């Protein structure tokens, strides 16, 4: 009888944990923009299988908002979206984006583009902290699209630099936050370039392929992935490449033309092992503005999200400001937060408002 009682308790505990899980995905949506041949209905039909999605190769904020609206229409639940500013060294630039179901996930704080002082990344990674409404745990999602270049050697320097970026993420989001780095790495997880990051983080996907071949039903490379800390309390399950052409009943050629040449990575995440202090937003309440700078975390300390000042103009820029990356190195000065900049008589840039 005691054994049966213990078994029942274990089953109840397991069920409660499963109910608190969040379904998460990452997807390179190949030049996501509002144009006639981009099939937002099909994209949303796939994306609604998760509660939170990181998007790479976003070309406009309008496109991300269009996706959020279509997800809202299809699920009957409201979805929110937030995008980075455009990043890239040349005239060609991309954005990163996040979309999430408001009754399951809430934006917490700390949305920021990486301060890439060495200018290693063609497209600097983007990150933010979110909260699972199911159990009041917080988690950090960082996303990146590694340069493809002409060959693997062109990608190796950015992959190697992810070790420094990982350390930066831990410093930027202190405490027991649970960090996930996801995106299109244009590099398989067994490449030698991963050796620097390997001591700190591990990939969730180790085999398979996520890029669409020109042959129906075939996939070519495992370039998309998710990395978590080797000491993380995150428990990931049901990790898979979601083969969307089969799910949508379309050919690979049709998928490549109207959806993406990449399939998403989906997984189920449990954050209960790293329980955090409950955040301020609650189901049904208004969400924090994702374009605001970081607010204090549960310890009362501000997240380290650098404010960039221009010593020549005495203007400062938040990471979400359009001119954030336009400040020249010789005129640049960083502040821990807006208050520190204003204490030195700097004023917020007009295009940040």
mmCIF file of C-alpha atoms in Angstrom:
data_model
loop_
_atom_site.group_PDB
_atom_site.id
_atom_site.type_symbol
_atom_site.label_atom_id
_atom_site.label_comp_id
_atom_site.label_asym_id
_atom_site.label_seq_id
_atom_site.Cartn_x
_atom_site.Cartn_y
_atom_site.Cartn_z
ATOM 1 C CA UNK A 1 0.000 0.000 0.000
ATOM 2 C CA UNK A 2 2.838 2.382 0.882
ATOM 3 C CA UNK A 3 4.574 1.526 -2.390
ATOM 4 C CA UNK A 4 1.395 2.375 -4.324
ATOM 5 C CA UNK A 5 1.078 5.676 -2.456
ATOM 6 C CA UNK A 6 4.680 6.610 -3.261
ATOM 7 C CA UNK A 7 4.122 5.666 -6.912
ATOM 8 C CA UNK A 8 1.043 7.902 -7.041
ATOM 9 C CA UNK A 9 3.018 10.804 -5.592
ATOM 10 C CA UNK A 10 5.739 10.306 -8.192
ATOM 11 C CA UNK A 11 3.183 10.225 -10.993
ATOM 12 C CA UNK A 12 1.501 13.397 -9.714
ATOM 13 C CA UNK A 13 4.866 15.134 -9.424
ATOM 14 C CA UNK A 14 5.802 14.065 -12.952
ATOM 15 C CA UNK A 15 2.468 15.316 -14.303
ATOM 16 C CA UNK A 16 2.848 18.671 -12.548
ATOM 17 C CA UNK A 17 6.337 19.068 -14.032
ATOM 18 C CA UNK A 18 5.072 18.216 -17.519
ATOM 19 C CA UNK A 19 2.239 20.746 -17.199
ATOM 20 C CA UNK A 20 4.831 23.424 -16.372
ATOM 21 C CA UNK A 21 6.960 22.667 -19.438
ATOM 22 C CA UNK A 22 7.352 25.230 -22.216
ATOM 23 C CA UNK A 23 7.597 24.184 -25.862
ATOM 24 C CA UNK A 24 10.420 26.126 -27.497
ATOM 25 C CA UNK A 25 11.639 26.403 -31.065
ATOM 26 C CA UNK A 26 14.261 28.074 -33.217
ATOM 27 C CA UNK A 27 13.799 28.647 -36.945
ATOM 28 C CA UNK A 28 15.738 30.333 -39.722
ATOM 29 C CA UNK A 29 12.813 31.619 -41.795
ATOM 30 C CA UNK A 30 14.942 32.577 -44.806
ATOM 31 C CA UNK A 31 14.487 36.277 -45.527
ATOM 32 C CA UNK A 32 11.229 36.599 -43.609
ATOM 33 C CA UNK A 33 9.453 39.599 -45.049
ATOM 34 C CA UNK A 34 5.936 40.529 -46.105
ATOM 35 C CA UNK A 35 5.904 39.559 -49.768
ATOM 36 C CA UNK A 36 3.431 37.666 -51.990
ATOM 37 C CA UNK A 37 5.233 34.311 -52.064
ATOM 38 C CA UNK A 38 5.902 34.084 -48.295
ATOM 39 C CA UNK A 39 3.280 31.730 -46.857
ATOM 40 C CA UNK A 40 2.565 33.094 -43.374
ATOM 41 C CA UNK A 41 -0.376 30.742 -42.879
ATOM 42 C CA UNK A 42 1.851 27.696 -43.329
ATOM 43 C CA UNK A 43 4.629 29.201 -41.206
ATOM 44 C CA UNK A 44 2.165 29.838 -38.378
ATOM 45 C CA UNK A 45 0.678 26.360 -38.721
ATOM 46 C CA UNK A 46 4.126 24.983 -37.929
ATOM 47 C CA UNK A 47 5.127 27.607 -35.352
ATOM 48 C CA UNK A 48 1.953 27.152 -33.278
ATOM 49 C CA UNK A 49 3.336 23.774 -32.183
ATOM 50 C CA UNK A 50 5.544 25.695 -29.747
ATOM 51 C CA UNK A 51 4.905 28.406 -27.158
ATOM 52 C CA UNK A 52 8.039 30.390 -27.937
ATOM 53 C CA UNK A 53 10.014 30.773 -31.169
ATOM 54 C CA UNK A 54 13.363 32.406 -31.917
ATOM 55 C CA UNK A 55 13.564 33.626 -35.524
ATOM 56 C CA UNK A 56 16.638 34.206 -37.678
ATOM 57 C CA UNK A 57 16.896 35.931 -41.088
ATOM 58 C CA UNK A 58 14.129 38.367 -40.196
ATOM 59 C CA UNK A 59 14.087 41.186 -42.745
ATOM 60 C CA UNK A 60 11.489 43.504 -41.213
ATOM 61 C CA UNK A 61 9.612 44.010 -37.972
ATOM 62 C CA UNK A 62 6.369 44.098 -39.969
ATOM 63 C CA UNK A 63 6.972 40.495 -40.998
ATOM 64 C CA UNK A 64 7.371 39.364 -37.390
ATOM 65 C CA UNK A 65 4.201 41.211 -36.381
ATOM 66 C CA UNK A 66 2.384 39.592 -39.300
ATOM 67 C CA UNK A 67 3.479 36.188 -38.035
ATOM 68 C CA UNK A 68 2.332 37.020 -34.496
ATOM 69 C CA UNK A 69 -1.083 38.112 -35.810
ATOM 70 C CA UNK A 70 -1.462 34.937 -37.841
ATOM 71 C CA UNK A 71 -0.498 32.824 -34.818
ATOM 72 C CA UNK A 72 -3.097 34.692 -32.771
ATOM 73 C CA UNK A 73 -5.720 34.021 -35.435
ATOM 74 C CA UNK A 74 -4.928 30.318 -35.723
ATOM 75 C CA UNK A 75 -4.620 29.530 -32.017
ATOM 76 C CA UNK A 76 -7.224 31.886 -30.574
ATOM 77 C CA UNK A 77 -4.540 32.976 -28.073
ATOM 78 C CA UNK A 78 -2.678 36.277 -28.216
ATOM 79 C CA UNK A 79 0.955 36.185 -29.361
ATOM 80 C CA UNK A 80 3.524 38.929 -28.850
ATOM 81 C CA UNK A 81 6.666 39.699 -30.817
ATOM 82 C CA UNK A 82 9.876 41.657 -30.452
ATOM 83 C CA UNK A 83 12.722 42.245 -32.879
ATOM 84 C CA UNK A 84 16.292 43.429 -32.737
ATOM 85 C CA UNK A 85 17.561 46.284 -34.855
ATOM 86 C CA UNK A 86 19.122 45.348 -38.199
ATOM 87 C CA UNK A 87 22.659 43.970 -37.928
ATOM 88 C CA UNK A 88 25.348 43.377 -40.546
ATOM 89 C CA UNK A 89 28.510 45.026 -41.825
ATOM 90 C CA UNK A 90 27.417 45.579 -45.428
ATOM 91 C CA UNK A 91 24.291 47.027 -47.001
ATOM 92 C CA UNK A 92 22.724 43.589 -46.489
ATOM 93 C CA UNK A 93 21.367 43.362 -42.950
ATOM 94 C CA UNK A 94 19.157 41.038 -40.972
ATOM 95 C CA UNK A 95 17.196 41.205 -37.735
ATOM 96 C CA UNK A 96 16.487 38.644 -35.041
ATOM 97 C CA UNK A 97 13.057 38.089 -33.555
ATOM 98 C CA UNK A 98 11.131 36.349 -30.805
ATOM 99 C CA UNK A 99 7.420 35.437 -30.817
ATOM 100 C CA UNK A 100 5.589 33.892 -27.880
ATOM 101 C CA UNK A 101 2.151 32.956 -26.562
ATOM 102 C CA UNK A 102 1.153 35.469 -23.909
ATOM 103 C CA UNK A 103 -0.716 33.004 -21.710
ATOM 104 C CA UNK A 104 2.400 30.848 -21.362
ATOM 105 C CA UNK A 105 5.433 33.141 -21.708
ATOM 106 C CA UNK A 106 6.065 36.802 -20.795
ATOM 107 C CA UNK A 107 8.930 39.091 -21.676
ATOM 108 C CA UNK A 108 10.861 39.887 -18.501
ATOM 109 C CA UNK A 109 13.740 42.268 -19.310
ATOM 110 C CA UNK A 110 17.238 42.607 -20.718
ATOM 111 C CA UNK A 111 16.645 42.652 -24.494
ATOM 112 C CA UNK A 112 20.052 43.536 -25.946
ATOM 113 C CA UNK A 113 22.288 43.096 -28.961
ATOM 114 C CA UNK A 114 25.767 41.823 -28.084
ATOM 115 C CA UNK A 115 28.462 44.472 -27.670
ATOM 116 C CA UNK A 116 30.902 42.906 -30.110
ATOM 117 C CA UNK A 117 33.962 45.010 -29.363
ATOM 118 C CA UNK A 118 36.227 42.855 -31.510
ATOM 119 C CA UNK A 119 33.798 43.035 -34.449
ATOM 120 C CA UNK A 120 34.035 39.266 -34.820
ATOM 121 C CA UNK A 121 30.406 38.621 -35.707
ATOM 122 C CA UNK A 122 28.926 39.653 -39.027
ATOM 123 C CA UNK A 123 25.552 39.731 -37.260
ATOM 124 C CA UNK A 124 25.870 40.300 -33.513
ATOM 125 C CA UNK A 125 23.725 37.893 -31.432
ATOM 126 C CA UNK A 126 20.551 39.075 -29.722
ATOM 127 C CA UNK A 127 19.205 38.007 -26.330
ATOM 128 C CA UNK A 128 16.472 38.661 -23.771
ATOM 129 C CA UNK A 129 15.102 37.205 -20.573
ATOM 130 C CA UNK A 130 11.617 35.700 -20.419
ATOM 131 C CA UNK A 131 9.401 34.141 -17.785
ATOM 132 C CA UNK A 132 7.311 31.012 -17.841
ATOM 133 C CA UNK A 133 3.887 32.004 -16.535
ATOM 134 C CA UNK A 134 3.229 28.366 -15.671
ATOM 135 C CA UNK A 135 5.706 28.232 -12.784
ATOM 136 C CA UNK A 136 7.237 31.737 -12.481
ATOM 137 C CA UNK A 137 10.684 30.600 -13.600
ATOM 138 C CA UNK A 138 12.835 32.833 -15.781
ATOM 139 C CA UNK A 139 14.956 31.796 -18.725
ATOM 140 C CA UNK A 140 17.255 33.558 -21.171
ATOM 141 C CA UNK A 141 17.170 33.012 -24.921
ATOM 142 C CA UNK A 142 20.047 34.153 -27.116
ATOM 143 C CA UNK A 143 19.903 33.761 -30.872
ATOM 144 C CA UNK A 144 22.502 34.031 -33.609
ATOM 145 C CA UNK A 145 22.930 33.532 -37.345
ATOM 146 C CA UNK A 146 26.546 32.608 -38.002
ATOM 147 C CA UNK A 147 28.131 33.847 -41.218
ATOM 148 C CA UNK A 148 28.088 31.152 -43.922
ATOM 149 C CA UNK A 149 30.929 32.593 -46.003
ATOM 150 C CA UNK A 150 32.716 30.626 -48.689
ATOM 151 C CA UNK A 151 33.748 27.628 -46.607
ATOM 152 C CA UNK A 152 33.879 26.204 -43.069
ATOM 153 C CA UNK A 153 37.004 28.210 -42.262
ATOM 154 C CA UNK A 154 35.040 31.433 -42.756
ATOM 155 C CA UNK A 155 32.593 30.328 -40.065
ATOM 156 C CA UNK A 156 35.155 29.014 -37.589
ATOM 157 C CA UNK A 157 36.129 32.411 -36.143
ATOM 158 C CA UNK A 158 32.518 33.215 -35.194
ATOM 159 C CA UNK A 159 31.951 29.736 -33.746
ATOM 160 C CA UNK A 160 35.124 30.096 -31.679
ATOM 161 C CA UNK A 161 33.973 33.536 -30.460
ATOM 162 C CA UNK A 162 30.766 32.009 -29.082
ATOM 163 C CA UNK A 163 32.784 30.920 -26.037
ATOM 164 C CA UNK A 164 33.356 34.590 -25.115
ATOM 165 C CA UNK A 165 29.744 35.361 -25.934
ATOM 166 C CA UNK A 166 28.586 32.591 -23.597
ATOM 167 C CA UNK A 167 30.656 34.092 -20.776
ATOM 168 C CA UNK A 168 29.148 37.494 -21.578
ATOM 169 C CA UNK A 169 25.643 36.050 -21.350
ATOM 170 C CA UNK A 170 26.356 34.669 -17.865
ATOM 171 C CA UNK A 171 27.672 38.062 -16.740
ATOM 172 C CA UNK A 172 24.827 39.991 -18.360
ATOM 173 C CA UNK A 173 22.082 37.837 -16.839
ATOM 174 C CA UNK A 174 23.388 37.038 -13.344
ATOM 175 C CA UNK A 175 21.848 34.720 -10.809
ATOM 176 C CA UNK A 176 20.231 31.381 -11.474
ATOM 177 C CA UNK A 177 18.904 32.323 -14.887
ATOM 178 C CA UNK A 178 18.842 29.457 -17.329
ATOM 179 C CA UNK A 179 20.458 30.318 -20.645
ATOM 180 C CA UNK A 180 19.823 28.821 -24.074
ATOM 181 C CA UNK A 181 21.764 29.800 -27.192
ATOM 182 C CA UNK A 182 19.900 28.869 -30.360
ATOM 183 C CA UNK A 183 19.909 29.637 -34.039
ATOM 184 C CA UNK A 184 21.509 28.857 -37.370
ATOM 185 C CA UNK A 185 25.176 28.103 -36.745
ATOM 186 C CA UNK A 186 25.990 27.011 -40.317
ATOM 187 C CA UNK A 187 28.240 24.455 -38.621
ATOM 188 C CA UNK A 188 27.530 20.875 -37.494
ATOM 189 C CA UNK A 189 27.887 20.216 -33.741
ATOM 190 C CA UNK A 190 30.884 17.905 -34.227
ATOM 191 C CA UNK A 191 33.084 20.530 -35.958
ATOM 192 C CA UNK A 192 36.479 21.258 -34.299
ATOM 193 C CA UNK A 193 35.599 24.962 -33.967
ATOM 194 C CA UNK A 194 33.243 24.098 -31.084
ATOM 195 C CA UNK A 195 36.110 23.040 -28.810
ATOM 196 C CA UNK A 196 36.225 26.407 -26.970
ATOM 197 C CA UNK A 197 32.532 26.343 -26.087
ATOM 198 C CA UNK A 198 32.430 22.616 -25.408
ATOM 199 C CA UNK A 199 33.623 22.958 -21.812
ATOM 200 C CA UNK A 200 30.733 25.296 -20.941
ATOM 201 C CA UNK A 201 27.795 24.332 -23.135
ATOM 202 C CA UNK A 202 26.438 21.328 -24.991
ATOM 203 C CA UNK A 203 24.214 20.997 -28.090
ATOM 204 C CA UNK A 204 20.780 19.437 -27.775
ATOM 205 C CA UNK A 205 20.854 18.075 -31.328
ATOM 206 C CA UNK A 206 23.731 15.683 -32.066
ATOM 207 C CA UNK A 207 22.519 13.941 -35.210
ATOM 208 C CA UNK A 208 20.127 14.400 -38.085
ATOM 209 C CA UNK A 209 19.836 17.332 -40.500
ATOM 210 C CA UNK A 210 17.844 20.564 -40.589
ATOM 211 C CA UNK A 211 18.397 22.119 -44.035
ATOM 212 C CA UNK A 212 16.073 21.108 -46.861
ATOM 213 C CA UNK A 213 17.565 19.171 -49.728
ATOM 214 C CA UNK A 214 16.238 19.667 -53.246
ATOM 215 C CA UNK A 215 14.987 16.063 -53.037
ATOM 216 C CA UNK A 216 11.630 15.557 -51.344
ATOM 217 C CA UNK A 217 11.869 14.138 -47.849
ATOM 218 C CA UNK A 218 15.632 14.633 -47.675
ATOM 219 C CA UNK A 219 17.579 16.959 -45.386
ATOM 220 C CA UNK A 220 21.204 17.928 -45.837
ATOM 221 C CA UNK A 221 23.014 19.534 -42.869
ATOM 222 C CA UNK A 222 22.607 19.887 -39.119
ATOM 223 C CA UNK A 223 23.277 23.629 -38.998
ATOM 224 C CA UNK A 224 20.451 24.615 -36.610
ATOM 225 C CA UNK A 225 20.818 23.833 -32.924
ATOM 226 C CA UNK A 226 20.289 24.782 -29.300
ATOM 227 C CA UNK A 227 23.052 24.971 -26.685
ATOM 228 C CA UNK A 228 22.538 24.834 -22.920
ATOM 229 C CA UNK A 229 24.991 24.945 -20.034
ATOM 230 C CA UNK A 230 26.508 21.655 -18.955
ATOM 231 C CA UNK A 231 25.547 22.621 -15.395
ATOM 232 C CA UNK A 232 22.092 23.882 -16.358
ATOM 233 C CA UNK A 233 18.958 22.874 -14.484
ATOM 234 C CA UNK A 234 17.066 23.005 -17.778
ATOM 235 C CA UNK A 235 15.614 19.627 -18.640
ATOM 236 C CA UNK A 236 15.049 19.275 -22.373
ATOM 237 C CA UNK A 237 13.001 16.489 -23.929
ATOM 238 C CA UNK A 238 11.330 15.612 -27.241
ATOM 239 C CA UNK A 239 14.150 17.353 -29.121
ATOM 240 C CA UNK A 240 13.649 17.065 -32.864
ATOM 241 C CA UNK A 241 14.020 18.566 -36.284
ATOM 242 C CA UNK A 242 10.405 19.358 -37.183
ATOM 243 C CA UNK A 243 10.171 18.204 -40.796
ATOM 244 C CA UNK A 244 7.609 20.743 -41.821
ATOM 245 C CA UNK A 245 7.159 19.896 -45.554
ATOM 246 C CA UNK A 246 5.752 16.484 -44.616
ATOM 247 C CA UNK A 247 3.616 18.078 -41.877
ATOM 248 C CA UNK A 248 2.207 20.636 -44.329
ATOM 249 C CA UNK A 249 1.875 18.171 -47.184
ATOM 250 C CA UNK A 250 4.142 20.112 -49.536
ATOM 251 C CA UNK A 251 7.238 19.313 -51.558
ATOM 252 C CA UNK A 252 10.685 20.426 -50.488
ATOM 253 C CA UNK A 253 10.767 22.732 -53.505
ATOM 254 C CA UNK A 254 7.506 24.386 -52.439
ATOM 255 C CA UNK A 255 8.766 24.696 -48.870
ATOM 256 C CA UNK A 256 12.017 26.290 -49.965
ATOM 257 C CA UNK A 257 10.111 28.749 -52.142
ATOM 258 C CA UNK A 258 7.342 29.839 -49.761
ATOM 259 C CA UNK A 259 8.432 28.909 -46.219
ATOM 260 C CA UNK A 260 12.175 28.321 -45.633
ATOM 261 C CA UNK A 261 15.163 26.244 -46.675
ATOM 262 C CA UNK A 262 15.579 25.331 -42.987
ATOM 263 C CA UNK A 263 13.385 23.185 -40.762
ATOM 264 C CA UNK A 264 12.910 24.345 -37.156
ATOM 265 C CA UNK A 265 14.290 22.687 -34.046
ATOM 266 C CA UNK A 266 11.566 22.072 -31.459
ATOM 267 C CA UNK A 267 11.923 20.818 -27.891
ATOM 268 C CA UNK A 268 10.141 20.732 -24.549
ATOM 269 C CA UNK A 269 11.887 22.557 -21.692
ATOM 270 C CA UNK A 270 11.375 22.270 -17.955
ATOM 271 C CA UNK A 271 12.727 25.106 -15.808
ATOM 272 C CA UNK A 272 11.416 23.924 -12.440
ATOM 273 C CA UNK A 273 14.892 22.873 -11.331
ATOM 274 C CA UNK A 274 15.969 26.527 -11.289
ATOM 275 C CA UNK A 275 12.958 28.149 -9.696
ATOM 276 C CA UNK A 276 13.115 31.937 -9.508
ATOM 277 C CA UNK A 277 11.312 34.627 -7.547
ATOM 278 C CA UNK A 278 7.974 35.384 -9.197
ATOM 279 C CA UNK A 279 8.099 38.343 -11.577
ATOM 280 C CA UNK A 280 5.688 41.238 -11.646
ATOM 281 C CA UNK A 281 3.615 40.381 -14.706
ATOM 282 C CA UNK A 282 0.788 37.897 -14.265
ATOM 283 C CA UNK A 283 -1.620 36.235 -16.690
ATOM 284 C CA UNK A 284 -3.980 38.865 -18.046
ATOM 285 C CA UNK A 285 -1.853 41.822 -16.967
ATOM 286 C CA UNK A 286 -0.139 44.164 -19.397
ATOM 287 C CA UNK A 287 3.297 42.985 -20.455
ATOM 288 C CA UNK A 288 6.445 45.049 -19.958
ATOM 289 C CA UNK A 289 7.530 47.089 -22.973
ATOM 290 C CA UNK A 290 10.228 44.986 -24.712
ATOM 291 C CA UNK A 291 11.901 48.100 -26.058
ATOM 292 C CA UNK A 292 12.700 49.468 -22.613
ATOM 293 C CA UNK A 293 16.184 48.980 -21.136
ATOM 294 C CA UNK A 294 16.732 46.294 -18.527
ATOM 295 C CA UNK A 295 14.898 46.596 -15.239
ATOM 296 C CA UNK A 296 16.125 45.316 -11.860
ATOM 297 C CA UNK A 297 16.147 41.556 -11.421
ATOM 298 C CA UNK A 298 14.828 39.707 -8.372
ATOM 299 C CA UNK A 299 18.014 40.409 -6.432
ATOM 300 C CA UNK A 300 17.473 44.154 -6.796
ATOM 301 C CA UNK A 301 20.531 44.614 -9.026
ATOM 302 C CA UNK A 302 20.339 45.983 -12.534
ATOM 303 C CA UNK A 303 21.195 43.703 -15.417
ATOM 304 C CA UNK A 304 24.409 44.751 -17.151
ATOM 305 C CA UNK A 305 23.048 46.116 -20.422
ATOM 306 C CA UNK A 306 25.465 48.753 -21.667
ATOM 307 C CA UNK A 307 24.241 52.169 -22.709
ATOM 308 C CA UNK A 308 26.392 53.606 -25.488
ATOM 309 C CA UNK A 309 27.249 57.307 -25.330
ATOM 310 C CA UNK A 310 28.766 59.635 -27.924
ATOM 311 C CA UNK A 311 31.374 61.885 -26.268
ATOM 312 C CA UNK A 312 31.219 64.329 -29.161
ATOM 313 C CA UNK A 313 27.444 64.906 -29.152
ATOM 314 C CA UNK A 314 26.742 64.055 -25.471
ATOM 315 C CA UNK A 315 23.939 61.774 -26.683
ATOM 316 C CA UNK A 316 23.397 58.243 -25.393
ATOM 317 C CA UNK A 317 21.741 55.267 -27.098
ATOM 318 C CA UNK A 318 20.008 52.202 -25.682
ATOM 319 C CA UNK A 319 20.757 48.840 -27.380
ATOM 320 C CA UNK A 320 17.370 48.995 -29.146
ATOM 321 C CA UNK A 321 18.041 52.460 -30.641
ATOM 322 C CA UNK A 322 18.563 52.654 -34.431
ATOM 323 C CA UNK A 323 21.899 54.490 -34.091
ATOM 324 C CA UNK A 324 23.332 52.262 -31.348
ATOM 325 C CA UNK A 325 25.999 50.738 -33.606
ATOM 326 C CA UNK A 326 26.724 53.975 -35.461
ATOM 327 C CA UNK A 327 28.789 55.583 -32.703
ATOM 328 C CA UNK A 328 32.437 55.598 -33.766
ATOM 329 C CA UNK A 329 35.000 53.873 -31.547
ATOM 330 C CA UNK A 330 36.873 57.094 -30.821
ATOM 331 C CA UNK A 331 33.714 58.848 -29.590
ATOM 332 C CA UNK A 332 32.212 55.858 -27.771
ATOM 333 C CA UNK A 333 31.712 55.640 -24.018
ATOM 334 C CA UNK A 334 29.683 52.914 -22.283
ATOM 335 C CA UNK A 335 27.500 53.329 -19.216
ATOM 336 C CA UNK A 336 25.956 50.628 -17.028
ATOM 337 C CA UNK A 337 22.495 52.156 -17.398
ATOM 338 C CA UNK A 338 20.622 55.264 -18.533
ATOM 339 C CA UNK A 339 20.807 56.871 -15.082
ATOM 340 C CA UNK A 340 24.609 56.718 -15.170
ATOM 341 C CA UNK A 341 24.642 58.381 -18.589
ATOM 342 C CA UNK A 342 22.270 61.136 -17.502
ATOM 343 C CA UNK A 343 24.347 61.747 -14.376
ATOM 344 C CA UNK A 344 27.163 62.699 -16.770
ATOM 345 C CA UNK A 345 24.792 65.114 -18.586
ATOM 346 C CA UNK A 346 24.169 62.845 -21.575
ATOM 347 C CA UNK A 347 20.751 62.957 -23.239
ATOM 348 C CA UNK A 348 18.757 60.174 -24.871
ATOM 349 C CA UNK A 349 18.952 60.118 -28.674
ATOM 350 C CA UNK A 350 15.821 61.443 -30.325
ATOM 351 C CA UNK A 351 15.302 58.352 -32.501
ATOM 352 C CA UNK A 352 15.111 56.107 -29.406
ATOM 353 C CA UNK A 353 11.760 57.397 -28.325
#
